[in-house]
Each structure stands twice: as structure tokens, then as C-alpha cells.
CSV table of C-alpha atoms in Angstrom, one decimal:
chain,number,residue,atom,x,y,z
A,1,MET,CA,0.1,0.5,0.1
A,2,VAL,CA,1.6,3.1,-0.5
A,3,THR,CA,0.3,5.1,2.8
A,4,ASP,CA,3.0,2.4,4.4
A,5,VAL,CA,5.7,4.6,4.8
A,6,LEU,CA,3.3,8.1,5.1
A,7,PRO,CA,5.4,11.3,4.6
A,8,GLU,CA,5.7,13.4,7.9
A,9,HIS,CA,4.1,16.6,6.6
A,10,ILE,CA,0.6,17.0,4.4
A,11,ARG,CA,1.2,19.3,1.1
A,12,ARG,CA,0.2,20.7,-1.4
A,13,LEU,CA,-1.1,19.0,-5.1
A,14,PRO,CA,-1.5,21.1,-7.9
A,15,ASP,CA,-5.1,20.2,-9.5
A,16,ARG,CA,-3.4,20.0,-13.0
A,17,ASP,CA,-1.1,16.9,-11.3
A,18,ALA,CA,-3.9,15.7,-9.6
A,19,LEU,CA,-6.4,15.3,-12.2
A,20,ARG,CA,-3.5,13.7,-14.6
A,21,PHE,CA,-3.0,10.8,-11.4
A,22,LEU,CA,-6.7,9.5,-11.3
A,23,THR,CA,-5.5,7.0,-14.4
A,24,GLU,CA,-8.9,4.2,-15.6
A,25,PRO,CA,-7.2,2.3,-12.7
A,26,VAL,CA,-6.7,4.4,-9.7
A,27,LEU,CA,-10.5,4.6,-9.6
A,28,LEU,CA,-10.6,1.2,-10.2
A,29,GLY,CA,-8.5,0.3,-7.8
A,30,SER,CA,-6.5,-2.1,-9.9
A,31,GLU,CA,-3.7,0.1,-9.5
A,32,GLU,CA,-2.7,2.4,-6.6
A,33,PRO,CA,-1.3,5.9,-7.2
A,34,PRO,CA,2.2,6.2,-7.9
A,35,PRO,CA,3.4,7.9,-4.5
A,36,SER,CA,7.0,9.2,-5.9
A,37,ALA,CA,5.3,10.5,-8.4
A,38,ILE,CA,2.9,12.7,-6.4
A,39,SER,CA,5.0,13.6,-3.5
A,40,ALA,CA,7.8,15.3,-6.7
A,41,ALA,CA,4.3,16.9,-8.5
A,42,SER,CA,3.6,18.4,-4.4
A,43,GLN,CA,4.7,21.0,-2.8
A,44,ASP,CA,5.7,21.9,0.6
A,45,ALA,CA,2.3,23.5,2.8
A,46,GLY,CA,4.7,26.3,4.9
A,47,VAL,CA,3.1,25.6,7.6
A,48,GLU,CA,4.8,22.0,8.1
A,49,ASP,CA,4.5,22.6,12.4
A,50,ARG,CA,0.3,22.4,11.7
A,51,TRP,CA,-0.2,19.6,9.3
A,52,LEU,CA,1.9,16.9,10.2
A,53,ALA,CA,0.5,13.5,8.3
A,54,ARG,CA,0.9,10.6,10.3
A,55,PRO,CA,-2.3,12.2,13.9
A,56,VAL,CA,-4.8,12.5,9.9
A,57,ARG,CA,-4.3,9.0,8.6
A,58,GLU,CA,-4.1,7.8,11.7
A,59,ILE,CA,-8.0,8.8,11.7
A,60,PHE,CA,-8.8,7.1,8.7
A,61,ASP,CA,-7.3,4.0,9.8
A,62,THR,CA,-9.3,3.8,13.2
A,63,ALA,CA,-12.7,4.5,11.1
A,64,MET,CA,-12.1,2.7,8.5
A,65,GLY,CA,-12.2,0.4,11.2
A,66,ARG,CA,-14.6,0.8,13.3
A,67,PHE,CA,-17.2,1.3,10.6
A,68,ALA,CA,-16.0,-1.3,8.1
A,69,ASP,CA,-19.3,-3.2,8.1
A,70,ASN,CA,-21.3,0.8,7.0
A,71,PRO,CA,-18.8,2.8,5.6
A,72,PRO,CA,-21.0,6.4,5.6
A,73,ARG,CA,-22.0,6.0,8.8
A,74,SER,CA,-18.6,6.7,9.7
A,75,ASP,CA,-18.8,10.1,8.1
A,76,ALA,CA,-20.2,11.4,10.7
A,77,TRP,CA,-17.7,10.4,13.4
A,78,LEU,CA,-14.9,11.7,11.1
A,79,ALA,CA,-15.8,14.3,10.4
A,80,PRO,CA,-15.5,16.2,13.7
A,81,ARG,CA,-11.8,14.9,14.1
A,82,LEU,CA,-10.2,15.2,10.6
A,83,HIS,CA,-11.1,19.2,11.2
A,84,ALA,CA,-9.6,19.0,15.4
A,85,THR,CA,-6.9,17.0,13.3
A,86,LEU,CA,-6.6,18.9,10.4
A,87,ARG,CA,-7.0,22.4,12.5
A,88,LEU,CA,-7.3,24.5,8.9
A,89,LEU,CA,-7.7,28.7,8.0
A,90,ARG,CA,-10.7,28.5,5.9
A,91,SER,CA,-8.6,30.0,3.2
A,92,GLU,CA,-6.5,27.0,3.0
A,93,ALA,CA,-9.0,24.5,3.5
A,94,ALA,CA,-10.6,26.0,0.2
A,95,GLU,CA,-7.2,25.2,-1.7
A,96,THR,CA,-8.5,22.2,-3.3
A,97,SER,CA,-4.6,21.2,-3.9
A,98,VAL,CA,-4.2,20.0,0.2
A,99,TRP,CA,-8.0,17.1,-0.1
A,100,ASN,CA,-5.6,16.4,-3.2
A,101,TYR,CA,-3.2,15.1,-1.0
A,102,LEU,CA,-5.2,13.8,1.2
A,103,ALA,CA,-6.8,11.7,-0.7
A,104,LEU,CA,-3.7,10.8,-4.0
A,105,ARG,CA,-0.8,10.0,-1.3
A,106,LEU,CA,-2.0,10.2,2.8
A,107,ALA,CA,-5.4,8.5,2.5
A,108,PRO,CA,-6.4,7.2,-1.1
A,109,ASP,CA,-7.5,4.0,0.6
A,110,TYR,CA,-10.5,5.8,2.4
A,111,VAL,CA,-12.1,6.7,-0.7
A,112,LEU,CA,-11.4,3.6,-2.6
A,113,TRP,CA,-13.4,1.8,0.4
A,114,ARG,CA,-16.2,4.6,1.2
A,115,TRP,CA,-16.9,5.8,-2.4
A,116,GLY,CA,-16.5,2.1,-4.1
A,117,GLY,CA,-14.5,0.1,-6.3
A,118,ALA,CA,-12.6,-2.6,-6.1
A,119,THR,CA,-12.4,-2.9,-2.7
A,120,ASN,CA,-15.9,-2.2,-2.2
A,121,LYS,CA,-18.5,-5.7,-3.3
A,122,LYS,CA,-21.0,-2.7,-3.3
A,123,ALA,CA,-20.2,-1.0,-5.6
A,124,SER,CA,-19.3,-2.2,-9.7
A,125,GLY,CA,-17.2,1.0,-11.7
A,126,PRO,CA,-14.7,3.2,-11.1
A,127,VAL,CA,-14.9,6.2,-7.9
A,128,ASN,CA,-16.2,8.8,-9.3
A,129,ARG,CA,-13.1,11.5,-9.4
A,130,ASN,CA,-15.1,14.2,-8.3
A,131,ARG,CA,-14.3,12.2,-4.9
A,132,PHE,CA,-10.3,12.5,-5.5
A,133,ARG,CA,-10.6,16.4,-6.8
A,134,GLY,CA,-14.2,18.0,-6.9
A,135,PRO,CA,-15.9,20.7,-5.2
A,136,ASP,CA,-16.3,21.0,-1.2
A,137,HIS,CA,-19.0,19.4,-0.7
A,138,THR,CA,-18.4,16.3,-3.4
A,139,GLN,CA,-14.6,15.3,-2.4
A,140,ALA,CA,-13.7,13.2,0.0
A,141,PHE,CA,-12.0,14.9,2.5
A,142,ALA,CA,-13.2,18.3,1.6
A,143,ARG,CA,-16.8,17.7,2.6
A,144,LEU,CA,-16.0,16.3,5.9
A,145,TRP,CA,-13.7,19.4,6.8
A,146,TRP,CA,-16.3,21.8,5.8
A,147,ALA,CA,-19.2,19.8,7.1
A,148,ALA,CA,-17.2,20.1,10.8
A,149,GLU,CA,-16.5,23.4,10.1
A,150,LEU,CA,-19.8,24.9,8.8
A,151,PHE,CA,-22.1,22.9,11.1
A,152,ARG,CA,-20.4,23.4,14.1
A,153,ASP,CA,-21.1,25.8,17.0
A,154,GLY,CA,-18.4,27.0,18.5
A,155,ASP,CA,-16.5,24.3,20.1
A,156,ASP,CA,-19.7,22.0,19.6
A,157,TYR,CA,-19.6,19.9,17.5
A,158,ARG,CA,-22.7,17.8,18.5
A,159,PRO,CA,-24.5,19.5,15.2
A,160,VAL,CA,-22.0,18.2,12.9
A,161,GLU,CA,-22.4,14.8,13.3
A,162,THR,CA,-26.5,15.3,13.8
A,163,ALA,CA,-26.3,17.1,10.4
A,164,CYS,CA,-23.7,13.8,9.1
A,165,THR,CA,-26.2,10.9,10.1
A,166,ASN,CA,-28.6,11.7,7.5
A,167,GLN,CA,-26.3,11.1,3.9
A,168,GLU,CA,-30.1,13.4,2.4
A,169,PHE,CA,-29.2,16.1,4.9
A,170,PHE,CA,-25.7,16.1,4.5
A,171,ASN,CA,-25.5,16.1,1.2
A,172,SER,CA,-28.2,19.2,-0.1
A,173,ILE,CA,-27.1,21.6,3.0
A,174,LEU,CA,-23.8,21.6,2.0
A,175,ARG,CA,-24.4,22.5,-1.6
A,176,LEU,CA,-26.0,25.6,-0.3
A,177,GLU,CA,-24.7,29.0,0.6
A,178,ILE,CA,-27.2,30.4,2.7
A,179,ILE,CA,-25.2,27.5,5.3
A,180,HIS,CA,-22.3,30.1,5.6
A,181,HIS,CA,-24.5,32.6,7.9
A,182,ARG,CA,-24.1,30.4,10.6
A,183,CYS,CA,-27.4,30.5,12.4
A,184,THR,CA,-29.2,29.5,8.8
A,185,ALA,CA,-27.6,26.6,9.4
A,186,GLN,CA,-27.8,25.8,12.9
A,187,ALA,CA,-32.0,26.5,12.4
A,188,LEU,CA,-31.7,23.7,10.1
A,189,ILE,CA,-30.1,21.1,12.0
A,190,GLU,CA,-32.3,21.7,14.8
A,191,LEU,CA,-35.1,21.6,12.9
A,192,PHE,CA,-34.1,17.9,11.4
A,193,SER,CA,-33.4,16.7,14.4
A,194,GLN,CA,-36.7,17.4,15.7
A,195,GLY,CA,-38.4,14.8,13.2
A,196,SER,CA,-40.0,18.0,11.4
A,197,VAL,CA,-37.5,17.0,9.0
A,198,ARG,CA,-37.6,13.3,8.0
A,199,THR,CA,-37.0,11.7,4.3
A,200,THR,CA,-34.9,11.9,1.9
A,201,ARG,CA,-37.7,13.7,-0.4
A,202,GLU,CA,-38.6,16.0,3.0
A,203,VAL,CA,-35.1,17.2,3.4
A,204,ASN,CA,-34.3,18.1,-0.9
A,205,ALA,CA,-38.4,20.6,-0.2
A,206,LEU,CA,-36.9,21.7,3.4
A,207,SER,CA,-33.4,22.8,1.1
A,208,GLN,CA,-34.7,24.4,-1.8
A,209,ALA,CA,-37.5,25.8,-0.5
A,210,VAL,CA,-35.6,27.7,2.0
A,211,ASN,CA,-32.4,28.5,-0.8
A,212,ALA,CA,-35.3,30.0,-2.8
A,213,ALA,CA,-36.0,32.1,0.1
A,214,GLY,CA,-32.8,33.2,1.3
A,215,SER,CA,-32.7,35.0,-2.6
A,216,THR,CA,-35.0,37.5,-2.1
A,217,LEU,CA,-34.8,37.4,1.6
A,218,ALA,CA,-31.8,38.0,4.4
A,219,TYR,CA,-31.2,35.9,7.1
A,220,GLU,CA,-28.6,37.9,8.3
A,221,ALA,CA,-30.9,41.2,8.7
A,222,LEU,CA,-33.4,38.4,10.8
A,223,ALA,CA,-31.6,36.5,12.5
A,224,PRO,CA,-28.1,38.8,13.5
A,225,ASP,CA,-24.9,36.8,14.3
A,226,VAL,CA,-22.1,37.6,16.2
A,227,LEU,CA,-18.0,37.7,13.7
A,228,PRO,CA,-16.3,34.3,14.9
A,229,ASP,CA,-13.6,35.2,18.2
A,230,ALA,CA,-10.7,34.6,15.5
A,231,ASP,CA,-7.9,35.2,18.4
A,232,ALA,CA,-9.4,32.2,19.5
A,233,TYR,CA,-9.8,31.0,16.5
A,234,ARG,CA,-6.0,31.3,16.2
A,235,ASP,CA,-4.9,29.8,19.9
A,236,TRP,CA,-6.7,26.7,18.7
A,237,LEU,CA,-4.7,25.9,15.3
A,238,ASP,CA,-1.3,26.6,17.8
A,239,GLU,CA,-2.9,24.4,19.7
A,240,THR,CA,-1.8,21.7,17.3
A,241,GLY,CA,-0.5,18.3,18.0
A,242,MET,CA,-0.2,19.1,21.8
A,243,ALA,CA,-4.5,18.6,22.3
A,244,TYR,CA,-5.9,15.5,23.2
A,245,LEU,CA,-7.9,14.3,20.8
A,246,PRO,CA,-10.6,11.5,22.5
A,247,TYR,CA,-12.1,9.2,19.6
A,248,GLY,CA,-15.0,7.6,22.7
A,249,SER,CA,-16.3,11.7,22.9
A,250,LEU,CA,-16.2,14.2,20.8
A,251,PRO,CA,-14.1,16.5,21.3
A,252,LYS,CA,-13.5,19.7,21.3
A,253,GLY,CA,-13.9,22.6,18.0
A,254,PRO,CA,-11.9,26.4,18.5
A,255,ASP,CA,-14.1,27.7,21.3
A,256,ASP,CA,-14.3,31.2,19.1
A,257,GLY,CA,-17.9,31.6,20.2
A,258,ARG,CA,-21.5,30.2,20.0
A,259,VAL,CA,-24.7,30.7,17.7
A,260,PRO,CA,-26.9,33.4,19.7
A,261,ARG,CA,-29.7,31.0,20.6
A,262,PRO,CA,-32.2,34.2,19.3
A,263,ALA,CA,-31.1,34.4,16.6
A,264,VAL,CA,-32.3,30.6,15.9
A,265,ASP,CA,-35.9,31.5,17.3
A,266,ALA,CA,-36.5,33.7,14.9
A,267,LEU,CA,-35.2,31.4,11.8
A,268,LEU,CA,-37.1,28.6,13.1
A,269,PRO,CA,-40.5,29.5,12.5
A,270,LEU,CA,-39.7,31.0,9.4
A,271,PHE,CA,-38.2,27.6,8.0
A,272,ALA,CA,-41.4,25.6,9.5
A,273,GLU,CA,-43.2,27.4,7.6
A,274,LEU,CA,-41.4,27.3,4.3
A,275,PHE,CA,-40.9,23.5,4.7
A,276,VAL,CA,-45.5,23.2,5.1
A,277,ASP,CA,-45.7,25.3,1.8
A,278,ALA,CA,-42.9,22.7,0.0
A,279,PRO,CA,-43.3,20.1,-2.6
A,280,VAL,CA,-42.8,17.2,-1.5
A,281,ARG,CA,-42.9,14.9,-4.3
A,282,GLY,CA,-45.0,12.3,-3.2
A,283,LYS,CA,-47.2,14.4,-0.5
A,284,ALA,CA,-50.4,14.8,-1.6
A,285,MET,CA,-51.5,18.9,-1.8
A,286,PRO,CA,-54.7,20.4,-0.4
A,287,PRO,CA,-56.5,21.9,-3.1
A,288,PRO,CA,-56.0,25.8,-3.8
A,289,GLY,CA,-58.0,27.5,-1.7
A,290,GLU,CA,-58.0,24.8,1.1
A,291,ASP,CA,-55.6,24.8,4.3
């Protein structure tokens, strides 16, 4: 396996090179990405003290062991722990090169395990190349890190677990631009956790309704957030390598401020009303003029 000899640090692999290494045999899992060639094409990150490879690799190994029978269930466990282990600025996480490196050099076996290919008997054919090199809401590792960043409530990762337990909620909501408003994210998660929204079709209807209304309604005005504490986030970044990462309980995220509860409360009735009026495929709607 390419992961037998780990690099010391996580590096950056440019998109053009990542695409070059995504051959059909690699996507099928019949060949491993060439570690020497990937290392030669990769660039130093400049933050080697924070981007240690071994702790990140260890959480992938643990996830594959714990959830061997059900890889999708690993998302809720892995997302907060990846975020707490690989501590990034949002500007760093927005660069695809770090995720390319994780997928092709550090843990290509995880991508195949999670998303199919030769190592997953439930799937046939190649893994979608976007799982190796793709947008934030699709790439195997970027989606987990961003889910933890956008769904956490300050240092509390419990909303992340809730959001990631339902694949349709996770996949639909993470694509929405409005999810960058923290109060909107927490209100949507609360509706889901209350059981108001359960099925795949209901999740789709809610996300479409809230997103459409968000084009004309200023959620930020209805539910003003407070600016996260940037200094506290920086302090959390500087703790890399010193913080204890529990596997049996949730880690602590950056203590940069919780979402204001009154702001979430202001959005909940609005989102509930939007959901009531949203067309859910397969759900009988009342005739016009009737409640």
C-alpha cells in the first residue's frame, strides 16, 4: 500500500497534477497512485508544524476499522475528528491542493473504501473522480472538514454529528451558499433533529424552499449573528499536536463563540412555515384555497 511509508507532513498537490494521476485503474482500485511521482509533483505547505500526516492518517484507519460494515456511518464520526486534527484556516481549506494530496497520497485507500471501487463489494465500476479531486461538497475529505466547520456551534461538534447522520441532509444542505450563515445552519439542523424533516424528499423540499427564499429574504437581517472570535480560533490552531483527541467522545472545536440562541429562534418558525408550503414529491397537497 502507498500508505505503508507515510510522509511526515501533508503537502499540496496542484489540480493539474491530481488530474494526471487519476487514471482509470486508480479509480477502479486496481492500481495505486504512484507515491514517488505524487511526492515529486507536490509542494510544501509552509505550515508543516500544523499539517502533520500521521495523526490524520490514524483517524482514517480508525474510521475504516470501526465502520467496516457500513462506510457511510463513518461520516458523523470522522467529520469532527478530521476538523479537530487537521486544523486549517478557511482560506487554506478552500484550496483544493490539500484535499488532492490527502486523497491521492495520504489515504487513497480510504476514498476507495468509502466510495466504492474494487475494495467495496457493494459497488462496481470506477469511483467518481470528484471524490478524489472535486468541489468542497463532493471531495471525500473536503466535504467532511467543511461540514464540521459550517455545522459546529463554536466548540460544540454535536450539531455536526446530527447533520452527518443523514446522508441526504448532509449532501443537500452542504451545497447551499446560505449555510455559511451560522444561524441558518443551526436552525436547519434543529428542524432535522426535532423530526420535523425526516425523509429524503422532505430534506430536498426544505433545502430548496429555504434556499429560494434566501434569494429574497436577508436571513442575516432576520437573525443577526455575532462575529466569531478570530483570536480564539488562532489559539486553537496553535494547539495542534498538543491537544488530546478522544475517539470515544467528541473533541472540542475552537472556542470562538456560540451562535446566538435568539437568532436561531427567530428562524425556526420561518423555516417551518416554508417547509409546510414546500412541494414534497409524493405528498398530497391540499386543493387551491384550502388549508
